[in-house]
C-alpha positions as semicolon CSV with decimal commas, in nm:
position;residue;x (nm);y (nm);z (nm)
1;M;-0,634;-2,806;0,704
2;A;-0,384;-2,512;0,595
3;Q;-0,530;-2,534;0,251
4;A;-0,852;-2,493;0,357
5;L;-0,744;-2,197;0,573
6;R;-0,580;-2,041;0,270
7;N;-0,895;-2,006;0,115
8;I;-1,028;-1,812;0,408
9;V;-0,723;-1,593;0,458
10;R;-0,649;-1,460;0,047
11;N;-0,447;-1,151;-0,042
12;H;-0,612;-1,092;-0,320
13;F;-0,452;-0,733;-0,416
14;M;-0,104;-0,992;-0,409
15;E;-0,318;-1,263;-0,589
16;K;-0,272;-1,053;-0,881
17;L;0,025;-0,921;-0,868
18;R;0,187;-1,268;-0,898
19;A;-0,071;-1,329;-1,204
20;G;0,100;-1,017;-1,337
21;Q;-0,208;-0,759;-1,313
22;V;-0,177;-0,380;-1,271
23;V;-0,323;-0,307;-0,938
24;S;-0,461;-0,016;-0,774
25;K;-0,504;0,169;-0,375
26;L;-0,714;0,389;-0,222
27;T;-0,557;0,563;0,014
28;I;-0,739;0,694;0,292
29;R;-0,697;0,973;0,512
30;I;-0,941;1,145;0,645
31;S;-1,288;0,904;0,574
32;R;-1,338;0,736;0,977
33;S;-1,665;0,503;0,832
34;I;-1,630;0,162;0,740
35;E;-1,847;0,227;0,381
36;I;-1,515;0,388;0,272
37;A;-1,418;0,001;0,219
38;H;-1,726;-0,005;0,053
39;I;-1,736;0,225;-0,154
40;A;-1,349;0,138;-0,254
41;K;-1,490;-0,207;-0,343
42;S;-1,729;-0,073;-0,549
43;C;-1,524;0,172;-0,800
44;G;-1,288;-0,135;-0,822
45;F;-1,006;-0,086;-0,636
46;D;-0,760;-0,330;-0,536
47;A;-0,674;-0,232;-0,219
48;L;-0,754;0,044;0,078
49;Y;-0,436;0,189;0,187
50;V;-0,466;0,328;0,513
51;D;-0,195;0,641;0,597
52;L;-0,103;0,668;0,962
53;Q;0,189;0,849;0,849
54;H;0,009;1,161;0,699
55;G;-0,372;1,086;0,848
56;L;-0,434;1,154;1,165
57;L;-0,689;0,775;1,200
58;S;-0,658;0,671;1,563
59;I;-0,570;0,277;1,543
60;E;-0,929;0,154;1,653
61;T;-1,071;0,340;1,367
62;T;-0,799;0,203;1,133
63;S;-0,934;-0,187;1,241
64;Q;-1,264;-0,132;1,226
65;L;-1,128;0,025;0,823
66;C;-0,969;-0,284;0,763
67;I;-1,147;-0,517;0,943
68;A;-1,489;-0,352;0,686
69;A;-1,185;-0,421;0,379
70;L;-1,180;-0,762;0,450
71;G;-1,557;-0,839;0,489
72;V;-1,585;-0,696;0,098
73;G;-1,292;-0,874;-0,042
74;I;-1,057;-0,558;-0,050
75;T;-0,717;-0,594;0,071
76;P;-0,640;-0,407;0,384
77;L;-0,295;-0,207;0,353
78;V;-0,158;0,026;0,649
79;R;0,138;0,243;0,601
80;V;0,284;0,300;0,973
81;P;0,482;0,566;1,082
82;G;0,700;0,363;1,232
83;T;0,816;0,032;1,271
84;E;0,650;-0,016;1,655
85;Y;0,266;-0,020;1,530
86;V;0,326;-0,306;1,316
87;T;0,190;-0,568;1,584
88;R;-0,109;-0,363;1,624
89;V;-0,224;-0,317;1,311
90;L;-0,180;-0,669;1,155
91;D;-0,408;-0,757;1,456
92;G;-0,633;-0,546;1,382
93;G;-0,697;-0,650;1,029
94;A;-0,465;-0,575;0,794
95;M;-0,393;-0,809;0,538
96;G;0,023;-0,555;0,428
97;V;0,218;-0,295;0,598
98;V;0,383;-0,047;0,405
99;V;0,729;0,028;0,582
100;L;0,790;0,413;0,561
101;D;1,156;0,617;0,480
102;V;1,365;0,252;0,504
103;R;1,710;0,330;0,487
104;C;1,946;0,056;0,449
105;V;1,899;-0,362;0,409
106;A;1,883;-0,409;0,831
107;D;1,605;-0,139;0,828
108;V;1,422;-0,351;0,615
109;E;1,552;-0,608;0,817
110;N;1,371;-0,541;1,135
111;A;1,081;-0,442;0,928
112;I;1,028;-0,850;0,812
113;A;1,074;-0,927;1,211
114;Q;0,791;-0,692;1,278
115;C;0,590;-0,869;1,033
116;K;0,617;-1,203;1,050
117;F;0,549;-1,522;1,313
118;E;0,833;-1,702;1,360
119;P;1,051;-1,887;1,236
120;V;1,024;-1,611;0,975
121;G;1,062;-1,337;1,199
122;K;0,991;-1,260;1,598
123;R;0,617;-1,098;1,583
124;S;0,439;-1,182;1,911
125;I;0,184;-1,497;1,862
126;G;-0,188;-1,366;1,951
127;G;-0,548;-1,499;1,973
128;G;-0,874;-1,362;1,809
129;L;-0,782;-1,237;1,491
130;P;-1,041;-1,084;1,221
131;Q;-0,810;-1,231;0,912
132;L;-0,860;-1,556;1,099
133;Q;-1,275;-1,531;1,132
134;Y;-1,166;-1,480;1,454
135;R;-1,146;-1,818;1,544
136;E;-0,846;-2,040;1,638
137;W;-0,708;-2,268;1,395
138;P;-0,352;-2,512;1,494
139;Q;-0,088;-2,282;1,576
140;A;0,178;-2,393;1,326
141;E;-0,100;-2,412;1,041
142;M;-0,162;-2,047;1,158
143;V;0,144;-1,934;1,170
144;E;0,229;-2,089;0,823
145;V;-0,074;-1,937;0,608
146;M;-0,039;-1,553;0,835
147;N;0,312;-1,559;0,723
148;E;0,227;-1,597;0,355
149;A;-0,082;-1,360;0,351
150;T;0,097;-1,103;0,451
151;A;0,233;-0,805;0,232
152;V;0,532;-0,611;0,355
153;L;0,594;-0,323;0,087
154;V;0,911;-0,108;0,084
155;Q;0,917;0,309;0,076
156;V;1,177;0,400;-0,176
157;E;1,161;0,751;-0,116
158;N;1,532;0,834;-0,042
159;T;1,904;0,777;-0,216
160;A;2,022;0,621;0,040
161;A;1,765;0,323;-0,032
162;L;1,809;0,365;-0,420
163;D;2,171;0,365;-0,371
164;C;2,174;-0,006;-0,169
165;V;1,810;-0,135;-0,380
166;E;1,928;-0,394;-0,541
167;D;2,016;-0,582;-0,185
168;I;1,718;-0,407;0,022
169;A;1,493;-0,601;-0,309
170;A;1,692;-0,929;-0,192
171;V;1,619;-0,919;0,131
172;P;1,318;-1,247;0,213
173;G;0,988;-1,164;0,301
174;V;0,933;-0,791;0,032
175;D;0,687;-0,777;-0,142
176;V;0,660;-0,442;-0,300
177;L;0,904;-0,192;-0,343
178;M;0,728;0,136;-0,316
179;I;0,846;0,462;-0,437
180;G;0,716;0,724;-0,319
181;T;0,822;0,988;-0,554
182;N;0,740;1,298;-0,401
183;D;1,012;1,254;-0,111
184;L;1,213;1,086;-0,352
185;C;1,234;1,324;-0,638
186;A;1,338;1,582;-0,276
187;S;1,612;1,351;-0,222
188;L;1,744;1,369;-0,595
189;G;1,711;1,739;-0,562
190;V;1,441;1,791;-0,856
191;P;1,136;1,829;-0,630
192;G;0,785;1,802;-0,797
193;Q;0,978;1,728;-1,033
194;F;0,847;1,334;-1,179
195;G;0,916;1,343;-1,492
196;H;1,279;1,433;-1,471
197;N;1,537;1,195;-1,601
198;S;1,662;1,141;-1,298
199;V;1,437;1,024;-1,188
200;R;1,283;0,848;-1,458
201;D;1,651;0,678;-1,437
202;A;1,585;0,647;-1,034
203;Y;1,219;0,413;-1,159
204;K;1,460;0,226;-1,403
205;R;1,760;0,111;-1,112
206;V;1,409;-0,041;-0,897
207;I;1,240;-0,198;-1,177
208;A;1,560;-0,364;-1,264
209;A;1,661;-0,468;-0,882
210;A;1,283;-0,629;-0,864
211;R;1,297;-0,824;-1,115
212;K;1,586;-0,962;-1,068
213;H;1,439;-1,053;-0,696
214;G;1,089;-1,116;-0,790
215;V;0,913;-0,855;-0,634
216;Y;0,671;-0,551;-0,768
217;V;0,728;-0,283;-0,778
218;G;0,465;0,061;-0,674
219;V;0,417;0,411;-0,787
220;G;0,332;0,664;-0,548
221;G;0,225;0,992;-0,498
222;I;0,195;1,109;-0,914
223;S;-0,098;1,241;-1,005
224;D;-0,023;1,310;-1,392
225;R;-0,170;1,002;-1,583
226;K;0,053;1,058;-1,845
227;I;0,392;0,973;-1,573
228;V;0,212;0,708;-1,368
229;A;0,160;0,548;-1,733
230;E;0,510;0,584;-1,861
231;Y;0,641;0,389;-1,522
232;V;0,350;0,148;-1,582
233;K;0,502;0,046;-1,926
234;L;0,844;0,059;-1,731
235;G;0,726;-0,234;-1,536
236;A;0,573;-0,096;-1,234
237;R;0,254;-0,255;-1,149
238;L;0,116;-0,105;-0,810
239;V;-0,030;0,272;-0,910
240;S;-0,188;0,461;-0,675
241;M;-0,490;0,636;-0,774
242;G;-0,487;0,966;-0,492
243;S;-0,690;0,947;-0,177
244;D;-0,991;1,035;-0,044
245;I;-0,895;1,413;-0,018
246;S;-0,832;1,372;-0,395
247;L;-1,117;1,289;-0,462
248;L;-1,365;1,430;-0,283
249;M;-1,193;1,763;-0,369
250;S;-1,166;1,645;-0,786
251;S;-1,498;1,544;-0,810
252;G;-1,647;1,829;-0,598
253;T;-1,457;2,142;-0,773
254;D;-1,570;1,958;-1,056
255;R;-1,928;2,019;-0,972
256;A;-1,901;2,343;-0,814
257;Q;-1,709;2,501;-1,131
258;Y;-2,006;2,343;-1,304
259;A;-2,328;2,520;-1,122
260;K;-2,089;2,816;-1,190
261;K;-2,144;2,804;-1,494
262;L;-2,516;2,763;-1,475
263;N;-2,549;3,048;-1,235
264;D;-2,287;3,277;-1,494
265;E;-2,496;3,146;-1,825
266;M;-2,809;3,235;-1,598
267;T;-2,730;3,614;-1,466
268;A;-2,570;3,669;-1,917
269;Q;-2,962;3,601;-1,998
């Protein structure tokens, strides 16, 4: 029975990481309709990353996006502004939670406790989960499979977390150390300098800790593809390829500039 449930509750994002692949995510901050999940899947992204830290989406909208992502086979992840949101976003369809601004092992342990059912954590058990296709399953099997499939991504984005990153990586239940490069740069005193030696050294330190404890590293907040590629070569395996805002701005600006170029050519004749 548990295997039958595992065939339904699959975290494709984590499966690809475990297979050694580089996986990508699209961050959602302003898109509120379910079509964005289909578009992200068609584009080839591995995860839909709903950002409730910097985005203004409601819990209801977040759930709709997560359920749509489940339906098309792209993993829904949600970055929560606080652990008090964890139960609701997971009950709403998320397959992983991104925990921000951790500073010590206790922060990580508390986050995992919110994400996992007993005996691993203390998440409250509710019925009718979208990840289970709203069906009821034997509770022991449901708990086992959901604990296995629910990913916990911990953001390393300050010097406090960096100083204890090996201890953080060793906490049972951590799946990904997600480096929040913008905030980490600021914490290191080199804001915006993503290729700075101190930032590079921080990546090396996080990657070494992750390898030692069998977890993965993600690159966040960097748009320079050369720098992203460098950190992937060092060992990072999750890459953030921008947000719905940045994709719209980039493509829209390119097309508008092309139209302006056509106008300039016509008026020059």
